[in-house]
Amino acid sequence: MDASITIYHNPRCSKSRQTLQLLREQGVEPDIIEYLKTPPDEATLAGILEQLGISAHELTRTGESLYKELGLDQDSPDEAQMLRLLVENPKLIERPIVVTPRGAAIGRPPENVLRLL
C-alpha cells in the first residue's frame, strides 16, 4: 500500500471503482477510506478542499435527494455550515477524491487523478 496516496471511496459508485482500478493499473495501491463508513472530520475535509482549490459547496452532490431533503436547494449555508453538513452527511460529498503529496483531485472522470501520480 502506498500510504502517501489516499482515495475517499464508495464501492457502490462506478466512477469510484473505475478510479481505484485506474490507480491500481498505474501500480498504485492507495489507502482506501470508505468515507460513508468513516467520514473525514471537519479539519481533514477542510484540508482536502484547500488541496482541491474548491469550496464545500463545489464538493457537494446537489443531485442527491438528501440535498433537497435538507433544504439546501432553498437555503444557501455559509462555508463553515456547508463543511459541517458534509461531515454530518457524507453521502453529499462528491466522489471519489484522491489525495497525494502532489495535491488532490476528484475522479470525475477517473483520468483526472493521473496528473497527481
mmCIF file of C-alpha atoms in Angstrom, residues 7-106:
data_model
loop_
_atom_site.group_PDB
_atom_site.id
_atom_site.type_symbol
_atom_site.label_atom_id
_atom_site.label_comp_id
_atom_site.label_asym_id
_atom_site.label_seq_id
_atom_site.Cartn_x
_atom_site.Cartn_y
_atom_site.Cartn_z
ATOM 1 C CA ILE A 7 -8.757 7.503 -2.090
ATOM 2 C CA TYR A 8 -12.021 8.505 -0.462
ATOM 3 C CA HIS A 9 -14.004 5.694 -1.988
ATOM 4 C CA ASN A 10 -17.565 4.471 -2.301
ATOM 5 C CA PRO A 11 -17.509 0.872 -3.615
ATOM 6 C CA ARG A 12 -21.100 1.246 -4.862
ATOM 7 C CA CYS A 13 -20.128 4.123 -7.196
ATOM 8 C CA SER A 14 -18.936 3.157 -10.673
ATOM 9 C CA LYS A 15 -16.678 6.244 -11.026
ATOM 10 C CA SER A 16 -15.107 5.461 -7.675
ATOM 11 C CA ARG A 17 -14.461 1.845 -8.696
ATOM 12 C CA GLN A 18 -13.060 2.973 -12.068
ATOM 13 C CA THR A 19 -10.731 5.458 -10.367
ATOM 14 C CA LEU A 20 -9.461 2.815 -7.946
ATOM 15 C CA GLN A 21 -8.865 0.424 -10.843
ATOM 16 C CA LEU A 22 -7.022 3.140 -12.775
ATOM 17 C CA LEU A 23 -4.747 3.807 -9.792
ATOM 18 C CA ARG A 24 -4.001 0.094 -9.492
ATOM 19 C CA GLU A 25 -3.247 -0.094 -13.229
ATOM 20 C CA GLN A 26 -0.651 2.630 -12.602
ATOM 21 C CA GLY A 27 0.966 0.450 -9.919
ATOM 22 C CA VAL A 28 -0.535 2.413 -7.031
ATOM 23 C CA GLU A 29 -2.231 0.670 -4.122
ATOM 24 C CA PRO A 30 -3.783 3.586 -2.233
ATOM 25 C CA ASP A 31 -5.014 3.772 1.320
ATOM 26 C CA ILE A 32 -8.764 3.248 0.836
ATOM 27 C CA ILE A 33 -11.144 5.175 3.051
ATOM 28 C CA GLU A 34 -14.785 4.258 2.608
ATOM 29 C CA TYR A 35 -15.934 7.736 3.524
ATOM 30 C CA LEU A 36 -19.564 6.721 4.056
ATOM 31 C CA LYS A 37 -18.415 4.416 6.884
ATOM 32 C CA THR A 38 -15.533 6.626 8.052
ATOM 33 C CA PRO A 39 -16.258 10.232 7.078
ATOM 34 C CA PRO A 40 -13.457 12.774 7.332
ATOM 35 C CA ASP A 41 -13.656 15.211 10.224
ATOM 36 C CA GLU A 42 -14.049 18.937 9.564
ATOM 37 C CA ALA A 43 -10.305 19.680 9.704
ATOM 38 C CA THR A 44 -9.487 16.842 7.290
ATOM 39 C CA LEU A 45 -12.229 17.835 4.871
ATOM 40 C CA ALA A 46 -11.181 21.498 5.043
ATOM 41 C CA GLY A 47 -7.627 20.428 4.159
ATOM 42 C CA ILE A 48 -8.897 18.364 1.216
ATOM 43 C CA LEU A 49 -10.954 21.314 -0.023
ATOM 44 C CA GLU A 50 -7.864 23.507 0.183
ATOM 45 C CA GLN A 51 -5.865 20.970 -1.848
ATOM 46 C CA LEU A 52 -8.682 20.736 -4.394
ATOM 47 C CA GLY A 53 -8.926 24.518 -4.536
ATOM 48 C CA ILE A 54 -12.718 24.466 -4.274
ATOM 49 C CA SER A 55 -15.414 25.384 -1.755
ATOM 50 C CA ALA A 56 -17.553 22.995 0.269
ATOM 51 C CA HIS A 57 -20.459 23.980 -1.999
ATOM 52 C CA GLU A 58 -18.474 22.866 -5.059
ATOM 53 C CA LEU A 59 -17.804 19.467 -3.450
ATOM 54 C CA THR A 60 -21.498 18.895 -2.774
ATOM 55 C CA ARG A 61 -23.548 16.372 -4.745
ATOM 56 C CA THR A 62 -26.541 18.594 -5.499
ATOM 57 C CA GLY A 63 -28.382 15.774 -7.287
ATOM 58 C CA GLU A 64 -28.693 13.696 -4.113
ATOM 59 C CA SER A 65 -32.239 13.540 -2.734
ATOM 60 C CA LEU A 66 -30.740 14.357 0.695
ATOM 61 C CA TYR A 67 -29.633 17.729 -0.706
ATOM 62 C CA LYS A 68 -33.266 18.691 -1.311
ATOM 63 C CA GLU A 69 -34.465 16.991 1.903
ATOM 64 C CA LEU A 70 -32.117 19.219 3.910
ATOM 65 C CA GLY A 71 -33.475 22.250 2.062
ATOM 66 C CA LEU A 72 -30.084 23.096 0.586
ATOM 67 C CA ASP A 73 -31.689 23.856 -2.763
ATOM 68 C CA GLN A 74 -33.666 26.623 -0.996
ATOM 69 C CA ASP A 75 -31.171 27.812 1.615
ATOM 70 C CA SER A 76 -27.525 28.599 0.986
ATOM 71 C CA PRO A 77 -25.471 27.890 4.111
ATOM 72 C CA ASP A 78 -22.147 29.673 4.557
ATOM 73 C CA GLU A 79 -18.884 27.790 4.016
ATOM 74 C CA ALA A 80 -18.475 26.687 7.654
ATOM 75 C CA GLN A 81 -22.068 25.437 7.820
ATOM 76 C CA MET A 82 -21.681 23.604 4.492
ATOM 77 C CA LEU A 83 -18.463 21.963 5.664
ATOM 78 C CA ARG A 84 -20.241 20.770 8.809
ATOM 79 C CA LEU A 85 -23.178 19.476 6.740
ATOM 80 C CA LEU A 86 -20.809 17.467 4.517
ATOM 81 C CA VAL A 87 -19.125 15.907 7.555
ATOM 82 C CA GLU A 88 -22.516 15.072 9.099
ATOM 83 C CA ASN A 89 -23.921 13.826 5.757
ATOM 84 C CA PRO A 90 -21.009 12.238 3.861
ATOM 85 C CA LYS A 91 -23.424 10.995 1.196
ATOM 86 C CA LEU A 92 -23.376 14.584 -0.090
ATOM 87 C CA ILE A 93 -19.593 14.533 -0.730
ATOM 88 C CA GLU A 94 -18.623 14.253 -4.403
ATOM 89 C CA ARG A 95 -16.625 11.109 -5.060
ATOM 90 C CA PRO A 96 -14.086 9.728 -5.429
ATOM 91 C CA ILE A 97 -11.410 12.047 -4.060
ATOM 92 C CA VAL A 98 -7.762 11.075 -4.429
ATOM 93 C CA VAL A 99 -5.233 12.823 -2.181
ATOM 94 C CA THR A 100 -1.484 12.614 -2.845
ATOM 95 C CA PRO A 101 1.590 14.601 -1.793
ATOM 96 C CA ARG A 102 1.209 16.445 -5.130
ATOM 97 C CA GLY A 103 -2.366 17.547 -4.433
ATOM 98 C CA ALA A 104 -5.892 16.242 -4.671
ATOM 99 C CA ALA A 105 -8.367 15.550 -7.462
ATOM 100 C CA ILE A 106 -11.914 14.360 -7.904
#
